[in-house]
CSV table of C-alpha atoms in Angstrom, one decimal:
chain,number,residue,atom,x,y,z
T,80,MET,CA,52.8,57.0,20.8
T,81,ALA,CA,54.5,53.9,22.2
T,82,ALA,CA,52.5,50.8,22.0
T,83,SER,CA,51.0,49.6,25.3
T,84,ILE,CA,51.0,46.2,26.9
T,85,LYS,CA,47.2,46.2,26.4
T,86,GLU,CA,47.7,46.6,22.6
T,87,VAL,CA,50.2,43.7,22.6
T,88,ALA,CA,47.6,41.5,24.4
T,89,GLN,CA,44.9,42.5,21.9
T,90,ARG,CA,47.1,41.8,18.9
T,91,ALA,CA,48.2,38.4,20.2
T,92,GLY,CA,44.7,37.5,21.4
T,93,VAL,CA,45.8,36.8,25.0
T,94,SER,CA,45.3,38.3,28.4
T,95,LEU,CA,47.4,41.1,30.0
T,96,GLY,CA,48.7,38.5,32.5
T,97,THR,CA,49.9,36.3,29.7
T,98,VAL,CA,51.9,39.1,28.2
T,99,SER,CA,53.4,39.9,31.6
T,100,ASN,CA,54.4,36.3,32.0
T,101,VAL,CA,56.1,36.3,28.6
T,102,LEU,CA,58.1,39.4,29.7
T,103,ASN,CA,58.9,38.2,33.2
T,104,ARG,CA,58.4,34.4,33.4
T,105,PRO,CA,58.5,33.1,29.9
T,106,ASP,CA,59.2,29.5,31.0
T,107,ILE,CA,55.6,29.1,32.3
T,108,VAL,CA,54.1,30.1,28.9
T,109,SER,CA,53.6,27.6,26.1
T,110,PRO,CA,55.9,27.9,23.1
T,111,GLN,CA,53.1,28.7,20.7
T,112,THR,CA,51.6,31.4,22.9
T,113,ARG,CA,55.0,32.9,23.6
T,114,THR,CA,55.7,33.1,19.9
T,115,ARG,CA,52.4,34.9,19.3
T,116,VAL,CA,53.2,37.5,22.0
T,117,LEU,CA,56.7,38.0,20.8
T,118,GLU,CA,55.5,38.5,17.2
T,119,ALA,CA,53.0,41.1,18.5
T,120,ILE,CA,55.7,42.9,20.4
T,121,GLU,CA,57.9,43.0,17.3
T,122,GLU,CA,55.1,44.2,15.0
T,123,LEU,CA,53.9,47.0,17.4
T,124,GLY,CA,57.5,48.0,18.4
T,125,PHE,CA,56.5,47.6,22.1
T,126,VAL,CA,59.2,48.6,24.6
T,127,ARG,CA,58.6,47.6,28.2
T,128,ASN,CA,58.6,50.4,30.9
T,129,ASP,CA,61.2,48.8,33.1
T,130,SER,CA,61.6,51.9,35.3
T,131,ALA,CA,57.9,51.7,36.3
T,132,ARG,CA,58.3,48.0,37.0
T,133,GLN,CA,61.4,48.7,39.2
T,134,LEU,CA,59.6,51.5,41.1
T,135,ARG,CA,56.7,49.2,41.9
T,136,ALA,CA,59.2,46.6,43.1
T,137,GLY,CA,61.1,49.2,45.1
T,138,ARG,CA,64.3,48.3,43.4
T,139,SER,CA,66.3,49.7,40.5
T,140,ARG,CA,69.1,48.2,38.5
T,141,THR,CA,70.8,51.5,38.0
T,142,VAL,CA,73.9,52.5,39.9
T,143,ALA,CA,75.1,56.1,39.8
T,144,ILE,CA,78.6,57.4,40.2
T,145,VAL,CA,79.2,61.0,41.0
T,146,VAL,CA,82.7,62.1,40.1
T,147,LEU,CA,84.6,65.3,40.9
T,148,ASP,CA,85.8,65.9,37.3
T,149,VAL,CA,84.5,63.9,34.4
T,150,SER,CA,87.3,65.3,32.2
T,151,ASN,CA,90.0,63.7,34.4
T,152,PRO,CA,91.1,60.3,32.9
T,153,PHE,CA,91.5,59.0,36.5
T,154,PHE,CA,87.8,59.1,37.0
T,155,THR,CA,87.2,57.6,33.5
T,156,ASP,CA,89.1,54.5,34.5
T,157,VAL,CA,87.3,54.3,37.9
T,158,VAL,CA,84.0,54.4,36.0
T,159,ARG,CA,85.2,51.7,33.6
T,160,GLY,CA,86.0,49.4,36.6
T,161,ALA,CA,82.6,50.0,38.2
T,162,GLU,CA,80.8,49.4,34.9
T,163,ALA,CA,82.5,46.0,34.5
T,164,VAL,CA,81.0,44.8,37.9
T,165,VAL,CA,77.6,46.5,37.6
T,166,GLU,CA,77.0,45.4,34.0
T,167,GLY,CA,78.1,41.9,34.9
T,168,ALA,CA,75.4,41.8,37.5
T,169,GLY,CA,72.8,42.9,35.0
T,170,GLY,CA,72.7,46.6,35.8
T,171,MET,CA,73.9,49.8,34.3
T,172,VAL,CA,75.9,52.8,35.5
T,173,VAL,CA,75.0,56.4,35.0
T,174,VAL,CA,77.7,59.1,35.5
T,175,CYS,CA,77.2,62.5,37.1
T,176,ASN,CA,79.8,65.2,37.2
T,177,SER,CA,79.8,67.5,40.3
T,178,GLY,CA,82.7,69.6,38.9
T,179,GLY,CA,83.9,70.2,42.4
T,180,ASP,CA,80.7,72.2,43.2
T,181,SER,CA,78.9,71.2,46.4
T,182,ALA,CA,75.5,72.7,45.2
T,183,ARG,CA,75.7,70.8,42.0
T,184,GLU,CA,76.6,67.6,43.8
T,185,HIS,CA,73.5,68.0,46.0
T,186,ARG,CA,71.3,68.5,43.0
T,187,HIS,CA,72.6,65.3,41.5
T,188,LEU,CA,72.0,63.4,44.7
T,189,ASP,CA,68.4,64.8,44.9
T,190,VAL,CA,67.5,63.6,41.4
T,191,LEU,CA,69.2,60.2,42.0
T,192,GLU,CA,67.2,59.7,45.2
T,193,GLU,CA,64.0,60.6,43.4
T,194,GLN,CA,64.9,58.0,40.7
T,195,ARG,CA,65.3,55.3,43.3
T,196,VAL,CA,68.7,54.2,42.0
T,197,GLN,CA,70.1,51.0,43.4
T,198,GLY,CA,73.0,52.8,45.0
T,199,ILE,CA,75.5,55.6,44.6
T,200,LEU,CA,79.3,55.7,44.3
T,201,VAL,CA,80.5,59.2,45.0
T,202,THR,CA,83.7,61.2,45.5
T,203,PRO,CA,82.3,64.0,47.7
T,204,VAL,CA,83.4,67.5,47.2
T,205,SER,CA,83.6,68.0,51.0
T,206,ASP,CA,85.7,65.9,53.3
T,207,GLY,CA,83.7,66.7,56.4
T,208,LYS,CA,80.6,65.0,57.7
T,209,GLN,CA,78.0,64.1,55.0
T,210,PRO,CA,74.5,64.3,56.5
T,211,ARG,CA,73.0,64.2,53.0
T,212,LEU,CA,74.7,60.9,52.3
T,213,ASP,CA,73.8,59.6,55.8
T,214,ARG,CA,70.2,60.3,55.1
T,215,MET,CA,70.2,58.4,51.9
T,216,ALA,CA,71.8,55.4,53.6
T,217,LYS,CA,69.0,55.5,56.2
T,218,ARG,CA,66.5,55.5,53.4
T,219,GLY,CA,67.9,52.3,52.0
T,220,ILE,CA,70.1,53.7,49.2
T,221,PRO,CA,73.6,52.3,49.7
T,222,VAL,CA,76.4,54.8,49.3
T,223,VAL,CA,80.1,54.0,48.8
T,224,LEU,CA,82.8,56.7,49.0
T,225,VAL,CA,85.3,56.5,46.2
T,226,ASP,CA,88.8,57.9,46.6
T,227,ARG,CA,88.0,58.8,50.1
T,228,GLY,CA,89.5,57.3,53.3
T,229,ALA,CA,88.0,55.3,56.1
T,230,GLY,CA,86.5,56.7,59.3
T,231,LEU,CA,82.8,57.2,58.4
T,232,ALA,CA,80.7,54.5,60.0
T,233,ASN,CA,77.7,54.9,57.7
T,234,GLN,CA,79.4,54.2,54.3
T,235,CYS,CA,81.8,51.8,52.8
T,236,SER,CA,84.8,53.4,51.2
T,237,VAL,CA,87.7,52.6,48.8
T,238,ALA,CA,90.8,54.8,48.7
T,239,VAL,CA,94.5,54.8,48.1
T,240,ASP,CA,97.1,55.7,50.8
T,241,ASP,CA,97.9,59.2,49.4
T,242,VAL,CA,100.3,60.0,52.3
T,243,LEU,CA,102.4,57.0,51.2
T,244,GLY,CA,102.1,58.1,47.6
T,245,GLY,CA,103.5,61.6,48.4
T,246,ARG,CA,106.2,60.0,50.5
T,247,ILE,CA,107.5,57.7,47.8
T,248,ALA,CA,107.5,60.4,45.2
T,249,ALA,CA,109.5,62.8,47.4
T,250,GLN,CA,111.9,60.0,48.5
T,251,HIS,CA,112.5,59.1,44.8
T,252,LEU,CA,113.5,62.7,44.0
T,253,ALA,CA,115.7,63.0,47.1
T,254,GLU,CA,117.4,59.8,46.1
T,255,ARG,CA,118.1,61.3,42.7
T,256,GLY,CA,120.1,64.1,44.4
T,257,HIS,CA,117.4,66.9,44.4
T,258,LYS,CA,117.5,69.2,47.4
T,259,ARG,CA,115.2,72.0,46.1
T,260,ILE,CA,111.8,70.3,45.4
T,261,ALA,CA,108.5,72.0,44.7
T,262,PHE,CA,105.0,70.6,45.1
T,263,VAL,CA,102.4,71.8,42.6
T,264,GLY,CA,98.7,71.2,42.9
T,265,GLY,CA,95.5,72.2,44.6
T,266,PRO,CA,93.4,73.3,46.1
T,267,THR,CA,95.0,72.0,49.3
T,268,SER,CA,91.5,71.8,50.8
T,269,LEU,CA,91.1,68.6,48.8
T,270,ARG,CA,92.0,65.7,51.1
T,271,GLN,CA,93.9,63.9,48.3
T,272,VAL,CA,96.0,66.9,47.6
T,273,ALA,CA,96.7,67.6,51.3
T,274,ASP,CA,97.6,64.0,52.0
T,275,ARG,CA,100.0,63.9,49.0
T,276,LEU,CA,101.7,67.1,50.2
T,277,ALA,CA,101.9,65.8,53.8
T,278,GLY,CA,103.6,62.6,52.6
T,279,ALA,CA,106.1,64.6,50.6
T,280,GLN,CA,106.8,67.0,53.5
T,281,ALA,CA,107.4,64.1,55.9
T,282,ALA,CA,109.8,62.3,53.5
T,283,LEU,CA,111.9,65.4,52.9
T,284,SER,CA,112.0,66.2,56.6
T,285,GLU,CA,113.3,62.6,57.3
T,286,GLN,CA,116.0,63.2,54.7
T,287,GLY,CA,117.1,66.4,56.4
T,288,LEU,CA,115.9,68.5,53.4
T,289,ALA,CA,113.9,71.7,53.3
T,290,ALA,CA,110.2,71.5,53.0
T,291,PRO,CA,108.9,71.6,49.4
T,292,LEU,CA,108.1,74.9,47.8
T,293,VAL,CA,104.3,74.8,47.5
T,294,VAL,CA,102.7,76.3,44.4
T,295,GLU,CA,98.9,75.9,45.0
T,296,THR,CA,96.6,75.7,42.0
T,297,PRO,CA,92.9,76.4,42.0
T,298,VAL,CA,92.1,73.1,40.2
T,299,LEU,CA,93.9,70.0,39.1
T,300,SER,CA,94.1,70.7,35.4
T,301,VAL,CA,96.6,71.0,32.5
T,302,SER,CA,96.1,74.8,32.3
T,303,ALA,CA,96.6,75.2,36.0
T,304,GLY,CA,99.9,73.2,35.7
T,305,ARG,CA,101.1,75.5,32.9
T,306,GLN,CA,100.4,78.6,35.0
T,307,ALA,CA,102.1,77.1,38.1
T,308,ALA,CA,105.2,76.3,36.0
T,309,ASP,CA,105.4,79.9,34.8
T,310,GLU,CA,105.6,80.9,38.5
T,311,VAL,CA,108.4,78.4,39.1
T,312,VAL,CA,110.4,79.5,36.0
T,313,ALA,CA,110.1,83.2,37.1
T,314,LEU,CA,112.1,82.4,40.3
T,315,PRO,CA,115.8,83.4,40.5
T,316,ALA,CA,118.0,80.5,39.4
T,317,ALA,CA,119.4,80.1,42.9
T,318,ARG,CA,115.9,79.5,44.3
T,319,ARG,CA,114.4,77.6,41.5
T,320,PRO,CA,113.6,74.0,42.3
T,321,THR,CA,115.4,71.3,40.5
T,322,ALA,CA,112.5,68.9,40.8
T,323,ILE,CA,108.7,69.2,40.9
T,324,PHE,CA,106.2,66.7,42.4
T,325,CYS,CA,102.7,67.4,41.0
T,326,ALA,CA,99.4,66.4,42.8
T,327,ASN,CA,98.2,64.7,39.6
T,328,ASP,CA,99.2,63.9,36.1
T,329,LEU,CA,97.1,66.5,34.4
T,330,VAL,CA,99.0,69.2,36.4
T,331,ALA,CA,102.3,67.5,35.6
T,332,LEU,CA,101.5,67.5,31.8
T,333,GLY,CA,100.8,71.2,32.0
T,334,VAL,CA,104.1,71.8,33.9
T,335,LEU,CA,105.9,69.7,31.3
T,336,GLN,CA,104.4,71.8,28.4
T,337,ALA,CA,105.4,75.1,30.1
T,338,LEU,CA,108.9,74.0,31.0
T,339,THR,CA,109.5,73.0,27.4
T,340,ALA,CA,108.1,76.3,26.1
T,341,HIS,CA,110.5,78.1,28.4
T,342,GLY,CA,113.4,76.1,27.0
T,343,LEU,CA,114.0,74.1,30.1
T,344,ARG,CA,114.9,70.4,29.7
T,345,VAL,CA,113.2,67.6,31.7
T,346,PRO,CA,114.8,66.0,33.6
T,347,ASP,CA,118.2,67.7,33.0
T,348,ASP,CA,117.1,71.1,34.3
T,349,ILE,CA,114.0,70.2,36.3
T,350,ALA,CA,112.9,66.6,37.1
T,351,LEU,CA,109.2,65.9,37.2
T,352,VAL,CA,106.9,63.4,38.9
T,353,GLY,CA,103.1,63.2,38.6
T,354,TYR,CA,100.4,61.2,40.3
T,355,ASP,CA,97.7,58.7,39.1
T,356,ASP,CA,99.7,57.2,36.2
T,357,ILE,CA,97.0,57.9,33.6
T,358,GLU,CA,97.5,56.5,30.1
T,359,PHE,CA,98.8,59.8,28.8
T,360,ALA,CA,101.7,59.8,31.4
T,361,ALA,CA,103.7,57.1,29.6
T,362,GLY,CA,102.9,58.6,26.2
T,363,ALA,CA,104.0,62.2,27.0
T,364,ALA,CA,106.8,63.9,25.0
T,365,VAL,CA,109.0,63.1,27.9
T,366,PRO,CA,107.6,59.9,29.5
T,367,LEU,CA,106.3,61.0,32.9
T,368,SER,CA,107.2,59.3,36.2
T,369,SER,CA,104.1,58.9,38.2
T,370,VAL,CA,102.6,57.5,41.4
T,371,ARG,CA,100.4,54.7,40.1
T,372,GLN,CA,96.9,54.2,41.6
T,373,PRO,CA,94.9,51.1,40.8
T,374,ARG,CA,92.1,53.2,39.1
T,375,GLU,CA,89.9,50.4,37.6
T,376,GLN,CA,90.4,48.3,40.8
T,377,LEU,CA,89.0,51.2,42.8
T,378,GLY,CA,85.9,51.3,40.7
T,379,ARG,CA,85.5,47.5,40.7
T,380,THR,CA,85.9,47.2,44.5
T,381,ALA,CA,83.5,50.1,45.1
T,382,ALA,CA,80.8,48.6,42.9
T,383,GLN,CA,81.3,45.2,44.6
T,384,LEU,CA,80.8,46.7,48.0
T,385,LEU,CA,77.7,48.5,46.9
T,386,LEU,CA,76.1,45.4,45.4
T,387,GLU,CA,76.9,43.5,48.5
T,388,GLU,CA,75.2,46.1,50.7
T,389,SER,CA,72.2,46.3,48.3
T,390,THR,CA,71.8,42.5,48.7
T,391,ASP,CA,72.6,42.2,52.4
T,392,GLY,CA,70.5,45.1,53.6
T,393,GLU,CA,70.6,45.7,57.4
T,394,HIS,CA,73.0,42.7,57.8
T,395,HIS,CA,75.7,44.4,55.8
T,396,GLU,CA,78.9,45.4,57.6
T,397,HIS,CA,80.7,48.4,56.2
T,398,ARG,CA,84.2,47.9,55.0
T,399,HIS,CA,87.0,50.4,54.2
T,400,VAL,CA,89.5,49.2,51.6
T,401,VAL,CA,92.8,51.1,51.2
T,402,PHE,CA,95.1,50.3,48.3
T,403,GLN,CA,98.9,50.9,48.2
T,404,PRO,CA,100.3,53.1,45.5
T,405,GLU,CA,103.4,52.4,43.5
T,406,LEU,CA,105.9,54.6,41.7
T,407,ALA,CA,106.4,54.1,37.9
T,408,VAL,CA,109.8,55.6,37.1
T,409,ARG,CA,110.2,57.0,33.6
T,410,GLU,CA,112.5,59.4,31.8
T,411,SER,CA,111.1,62.6,33.5
T,412,SER,CA,112.9,61.8,36.8
T,413,ALA,CA,115.1,58.8,36.1
T,414,LYS,CA,118.5,60.6,35.9
T,415,LYS,CA,120.5,61.5,39.0
T,416,ARG,CA,121.1,65.2,39.6
T,417,ARG,CA,124.5,66.3,38.3
T,418,GLY,CA,127.1,66.5,41.0
T,419,THR,CA,125.6,63.6,43.1
T,420,ARG,CA,126.8,60.1,43.4
């Protein structure tokens, strides 16, 4: 059994209040008494029950982040940015994985509310109204939406302009002389995927080119990318796209693997652009062009907004921060299409 604060007081020959002062306000305790108490703590292996103390105070130092896919390096970098801010403020971050499952997301939120966390950073599975999150905000638990756009009055949000990201990817491929372009990713019910596709469609329309061939995937993963590439390769040569824009880098890496397995060269036979610019993109067998998101900055900004709201309370004014993506051009799409100037 863990030693209690009462046992520490008995071992040190002091009152419970003195032990409490050593733990919480050591400056008001004499050096000699403080030393006795600390020695008793060490001898007994006492560990303070900080969660109970925080519950009594009605305030926790734990910030939760609920991500869509913990295996996606994009979210790993977002978490790293949030951790830097929260830990710098003396707190800690716990990570929950919804796996794109609304029921699982709700179970996480229920437990986090019961634990009285200081606040929650979340990329919701659904893009619609979030009565569950609204209720938490009304109960005093700040919620910040991550990788979700503005428009919700009850939460702060941080996001990237994904329509612009899709636009610059498609423009880049069009400028390289590609006229048959495919979009691979999904599900398109995800706002990020839909926005990236919409941006690509708009850019190609402005260039007078046909809309992209859409190969929708059930998830944004390497294996889904491989399967989608198999579908593309199976098309007749006259219809096969000469360039593919993928909704994220994991899908793009899967596409690259499958194209290579089929004996197709990237970018000579099919050019390729991903999205997120995760660390693996530049290190791929063929360095991958990718639309870069400021992943750690998303996490840092979301955490800063949450801590501000936690401190400001009812005086807090919600903010919606939107970052601009950039295109990192690498070998997978750098060449111009043969026959173009």
